[in-house]
């Protein structure tokens, strides 16, 4: 969800206003994903590297994430959304962690869209976590299949499509393991301006791709 800061800067607003607008855009895309019967949607909400941002922005983002989670939990039951979170728990604020646990538990039985929030997420951290968890469980060797079982959510399917907004064309430590055969869609649109039409365009572009998975 890239480009919130630049969106705000262009309007002479504080960066947090960009994140607030970004949260609204996320809401639209979640609804659209549901309409399109997409089973899994992962949103990169806070990266393990985002802690290096100014404290004021981090505090604002944590507050916004808490508010967003409250709203999602309230509406998740009606909308049949199952909420998952991928990332390291420490050092997320204890109140936010409590809220995450409640939201995940309350929505565990929902059978519609699985909304996976990547929160304090880094792919290298996830792969390292998986290796350590595999060792702790007594695994004697690593294979792709074995390591996959120890990722944050072993049942999270590999993403078919990864969308990055704001003109950035890199992965930035996002789902490195799972993205081995993902298709990529880059758009210059800043995340707060990313709407249903833009999302549909990305899906149309994806539908035109030929996926070979190493085959001919
Ligand atoms: C990247 O844009 C965006 C973030 C680091 C935060 C994303 C978080 C939200 C939209 C909050 C809402 C949360 C949910 C779960 C919907 P940037 O700040 O790096 O933008 P820039 O590249 O223009 O500076």
Short mmCIF file of C-alpha atoms and ligand atoms in Angstrom, two decimals:
data_model
loop_
_atom_site.label_atom_id
_atom_site.label_comp_id
_atom_site.label_asym_id
_atom_site.label_seq_id
_atom_site.Cartn_x
_atom_site.Cartn_y
_atom_site.Cartn_z
CA UNK A 1 0.00 0.00 0.00
CA UNK A 2 2.66 2.42 -1.14
CA UNK A 3 2.42 6.15 -1.70
CA UNK A 4 0.46 7.37 1.33
CA UNK A 5 3.21 9.79 2.35
CA UNK A 6 3.55 11.27 -1.14
CA UNK A 7 -0.23 11.56 -1.47
CA UNK A 8 -0.32 13.59 1.74
CA UNK A 9 2.75 15.65 0.81
CA UNK A 10 1.17 16.69 -2.49
CA UNK A 11 -1.74 18.11 -0.47
CA UNK A 12 0.45 19.76 2.20
CA UNK A 13 -1.01 17.36 4.76
CA UNK A 14 0.81 15.40 7.48
CA UNK A 15 1.90 11.88 6.45
CA UNK A 16 -0.67 10.39 8.80
CA UNK A 17 -3.48 11.92 6.73
CA UNK A 18 -2.08 9.87 3.85
CA UNK A 19 -2.25 6.70 5.92
CA UNK A 20 -5.83 7.54 6.92
CA UNK A 21 -6.75 7.94 3.26
CA UNK A 22 -4.86 4.69 2.63
CA UNK A 23 -7.01 2.87 5.18
CA UNK A 24 -10.14 4.06 3.31
CA UNK A 25 -8.70 2.80 0.02
CA UNK A 26 -7.98 -0.56 1.67
CA UNK A 27 -11.63 -0.81 2.69
CA UNK A 28 -12.74 -0.36 -0.93
CA UNK A 29 -10.31 -2.98 -2.20
CA UNK A 30 -11.34 -5.49 0.47
CA UNK A 31 -14.98 -5.10 -0.59
CA UNK A 32 -14.05 -5.45 -4.25
CA UNK A 33 -11.99 -8.57 -3.55
CA UNK A 34 -15.04 -10.07 -1.85
CA UNK A 35 -17.28 -9.19 -4.79
CA UNK A 36 -14.78 -10.93 -7.06
CA UNK A 37 -14.73 -14.02 -4.83
CA UNK A 38 -11.02 -13.72 -4.22
CA UNK A 39 -10.30 -16.12 -1.35
CA UNK A 40 -7.12 -14.55 0.10
CA UNK A 41 -5.96 -10.95 0.24
CA UNK A 42 -2.76 -9.91 2.03
CA UNK A 43 -2.23 -6.22 2.78
CA UNK A 44 1.26 -5.04 3.71
CA UNK A 45 0.29 -2.71 6.56
CA UNK A 46 3.57 -2.32 8.49
CA UNK A 47 6.95 -3.75 7.59
CA UNK A 48 9.64 -4.89 10.01
CA UNK A 49 11.70 -2.01 8.59
CA UNK A 50 9.01 0.64 9.22
CA UNK A 51 10.20 0.99 12.86
CA UNK A 52 12.92 3.30 11.56
CA UNK A 53 10.30 5.96 10.70
CA UNK A 54 9.79 9.02 12.95
CA UNK A 55 8.20 8.02 16.30
CA UNK A 56 5.23 10.31 15.66
CA UNK A 57 4.39 8.47 12.43
CA UNK A 58 4.81 5.06 14.09
CA UNK A 59 2.52 6.05 16.98
CA UNK A 60 -0.06 7.40 14.53
CA UNK A 61 0.11 4.23 12.44
CA UNK A 62 -0.32 1.98 15.52
CA UNK A 63 -3.37 4.00 16.54
CA UNK A 64 -4.78 3.84 13.02
CA UNK A 65 -4.17 0.08 12.87
CA UNK A 66 -6.02 -0.37 16.19
CA UNK A 67 -8.97 1.69 14.90
CA UNK A 68 -8.97 -0.21 11.61
CA UNK A 69 -8.92 -3.57 13.42
CA UNK A 70 -11.87 -2.51 15.60
CA UNK A 71 -13.84 -1.60 12.50
CA UNK A 72 -12.91 -4.79 10.67
CA UNK A 73 -13.83 -6.96 13.66
CA UNK A 74 -17.21 -5.25 13.95
CA UNK A 75 -18.03 -5.80 10.29
CA UNK A 76 -16.15 -9.08 9.73
CA UNK A 77 -19.00 -11.22 11.05
CA UNK A 78 -21.60 -9.65 8.70
CA UNK A 79 -19.18 -9.82 5.82
CA UNK A 80 -17.97 -13.34 6.63
CA UNK A 81 -14.32 -12.18 6.63
CA UNK A 82 -11.68 -14.23 8.40
CA UNK A 83 -8.85 -12.14 9.74
CA UNK A 84 -5.26 -13.37 9.88
CA UNK A 85 -2.08 -11.52 10.81
CA UNK A 86 1.41 -12.33 9.54
CA UNK A 87 4.44 -10.96 11.33
CA UNK A 88 6.45 -10.94 14.54
CA UNK A 89 4.50 -10.00 17.67
CA UNK A 90 7.32 -8.18 19.50
CA UNK A 91 7.59 -5.21 19.78
CA UNK A 92 3.98 -4.44 18.77
CA UNK A 93 2.05 -2.64 21.54
CA UNK A 94 0.42 -5.09 23.98
CA UNK A 95 -3.03 -3.53 23.49
CA UNK A 96 -2.78 -4.00 19.73
CA UNK A 97 -1.70 -7.62 20.21
CA UNK A 98 -4.72 -8.25 22.44
CA UNK A 99 -6.96 -6.74 19.80
CA UNK A 100 -5.34 -8.85 17.07
CA UNK A 101 -5.90 -12.04 19.08
CA UNK A 102 -9.54 -11.16 19.68
CA UNK A 103 -10.11 -10.30 16.03
CA UNK A 104 -8.43 -13.51 14.83
CA UNK A 105 -10.38 -15.67 17.33
CA UNK A 106 -13.72 -14.00 16.68
CA UNK A 107 -13.45 -14.41 12.92
CA UNK A 108 -11.80 -17.85 12.83
CA UNK A 109 -15.01 -19.59 11.74
CA UNK A 110 -15.81 -17.20 8.87
CA UNK A 111 -15.67 -18.79 5.46
CA UNK A 112 -15.52 -15.84 3.06
CA UNK A 113 -12.45 -13.76 2.23
CA UNK A 114 -9.36 -14.36 4.37
CA UNK A 115 -7.87 -10.94 4.99
CA UNK A 116 -4.25 -11.38 6.01
CA UNK A 117 -2.64 -8.27 7.47
CA UNK A 118 1.14 -8.26 7.21
CA UNK A 119 2.00 -6.42 10.39
CA UNK A 120 5.55 -6.02 11.62
CA UNK A 121 6.22 -8.33 8.70
CA UNK A 122 9.46 -9.07 6.90
CA UNK A 123 9.97 -12.04 4.60
CA UNK A 124 13.55 -12.71 5.70
CA UNK A 125 12.32 -12.67 9.29
CA UNK A 126 9.54 -15.11 8.34
CA UNK A 127 11.94 -17.53 6.65
CA UNK A 128 14.32 -17.32 9.63
CA UNK A 129 11.38 -17.91 11.98
CA UNK A 130 10.37 -20.96 9.93
CA UNK A 131 13.90 -22.41 10.06
CA UNK A 132 14.13 -21.92 13.83
CA UNK A 133 10.65 -23.36 14.39
CA UNK A 134 11.54 -26.38 12.25
CA UNK A 135 14.69 -26.98 14.30
CA UNK A 136 12.77 -26.58 17.56
CA UNK A 137 10.23 -29.13 16.32
CA UNK A 138 13.05 -31.62 15.77
CA UNK A 139 13.23 -31.56 11.96
CA UNK A 140 16.50 -33.11 10.78
CA UNK A 141 16.70 -31.48 7.36
CA UNK A 142 15.18 -28.66 5.35
CA UNK A 143 13.26 -29.17 2.16
CA UNK A 144 10.95 -26.58 0.58
CA UNK A 145 7.98 -28.70 1.73
CA UNK A 146 9.26 -29.01 5.30
CA UNK A 147 10.14 -25.33 5.66
CA UNK A 148 6.75 -24.28 4.24
CA UNK A 149 5.09 -25.95 7.20
CA UNK A 150 6.71 -23.49 9.60
CA UNK A 151 5.88 -20.21 7.87
CA UNK A 152 3.61 -17.79 9.77
CA UNK A 153 0.56 -19.25 8.01
CA UNK A 154 1.34 -22.57 6.34
CA UNK A 155 -2.18 -22.57 4.87
CA UNK A 156 -1.75 -19.22 3.14
CA UNK A 157 -1.60 -20.04 -0.58
CA UNK A 158 1.21 -18.49 -2.63
CA UNK A 159 -0.09 -15.19 -4.03
CA UNK A 160 -1.16 -15.42 -7.64
CA UNK A 161 -0.84 -11.66 -8.08
CA UNK A 162 1.20 -9.06 -6.20
CA UNK A 163 0.20 -5.43 -6.75
CA UNK A 164 2.56 -2.60 -5.84
CA UNK A 165 1.41 0.99 -6.11
CA UNK A 166 3.18 4.36 -6.37
CA UNK A 167 5.66 3.45 -9.09
CA UNK A 168 7.97 1.40 -6.86
CA UNK A 169 9.05 -1.78 -8.61
CA UNK A 170 10.58 -4.03 -5.98
CA UNK A 171 9.47 -6.54 -3.34
CA UNK A 172 10.85 -4.80 -0.23
CA UNK A 173 11.00 -7.96 1.89
CA UNK A 174 7.39 -8.97 1.10
CA UNK A 175 6.49 -12.68 0.88
CA UNK A 176 9.86 -13.61 -0.69
CA UNK A 177 9.28 -17.34 -0.18
CA UNK A 178 5.68 -17.34 -1.40
CA UNK A 179 6.30 -15.04 -4.38
CA UNK A 180 8.45 -17.57 -6.29
CA UNK A 181 5.88 -17.81 -9.11
CA UNK A 182 3.66 -14.80 -8.42
CA UNK A 183 2.72 -12.40 -11.17
CA UNK A 184 3.53 -8.72 -10.54
CA UNK A 185 1.50 -5.65 -11.33
CA UNK A 186 3.04 -2.21 -10.90
CA UNK A 187 1.12 1.02 -11.17
CA UNK A 188 2.17 4.65 -10.65
CA UNK A 189 -1.09 5.32 -8.78
CA UNK A 190 -0.52 6.28 -5.15
CA UNK A 191 -2.27 3.88 -2.76
CA UNK A 192 -4.93 6.35 -1.49
CA UNK A 193 -6.03 6.81 -5.12
CA UNK A 194 -6.07 3.09 -5.86
CA UNK A 195 -9.74 2.26 -6.32
CA UNK A 196 -12.05 -0.48 -7.57
CA UNK A 197 -11.39 0.39 -11.21
CA UNK A 198 -7.61 0.21 -10.73
CA UNK A 199 -8.01 -3.11 -8.94
CA UNK A 200 -10.14 -4.46 -11.80
CA UNK A 201 -7.44 -3.31 -14.25
CA UNK A 202 -4.86 -5.28 -12.28
CA UNK A 203 -7.07 -8.38 -12.34
CA UNK A 204 -7.61 -8.00 -16.09
CA UNK A 205 -3.87 -7.71 -16.66
CA UNK A 206 -3.35 -10.81 -14.52
CA UNK A 207 -5.98 -12.76 -16.46
CA UNK A 208 -4.03 -12.12 -19.68
CA UNK A 209 -0.80 -13.59 -18.31
CA UNK A 210 0.35 -17.10 -19.16
CA UNK A 211 1.65 -18.83 -16.05
CA UNK A 212 4.10 -21.58 -16.84
CA UNK A 213 5.61 -22.43 -13.44
CA UNK A 214 8.86 -23.40 -15.14
CA UNK A 215 7.09 -25.52 -17.73
CA UNK A 216 7.06 -24.73 -21.49
C1 LIG B 1 3.43 2.87 2.72
O1 LIG B 1 3.32 4.18 2.20
C2 LIG B 1 2.34 2.62 3.68
C3 LIG B 1 2.53 2.29 5.00
C4 LIG B 1 3.87 2.14 5.60
C5 LIG B 1 1.38 2.11 5.91
C6 LIG B 1 0.16 1.43 5.37
C7 LIG B 1 -0.87 1.42 6.42
C8 LIG B 1 -2.14 1.81 6.28
C9 LIG B 1 -2.74 2.21 4.97
C10 LIG B 1 -2.98 1.85 7.49
C11 LIG B 1 -4.26 1.10 7.33
C12 LIG B 1 -4.11 -0.30 7.65
C13 LIG B 1 -4.82 -1.29 7.13
C14 LIG B 1 -4.67 -2.64 7.69
C15 LIG B 1 -5.77 -1.11 6.01
P1 LIG B 1 4.48 5.23 2.49
O2 LIG B 1 4.20 5.92 3.78
O3 LIG B 1 5.79 4.53 2.44
O4 LIG B 1 4.30 6.24 1.32
P2 LIG B 1 5.47 7.05 0.60
O5 LIG B 1 6.30 6.02 -0.11
O6 LIG B 1 4.73 7.94 -0.34
O7 LIG B 1 6.23 7.80 1.64
#
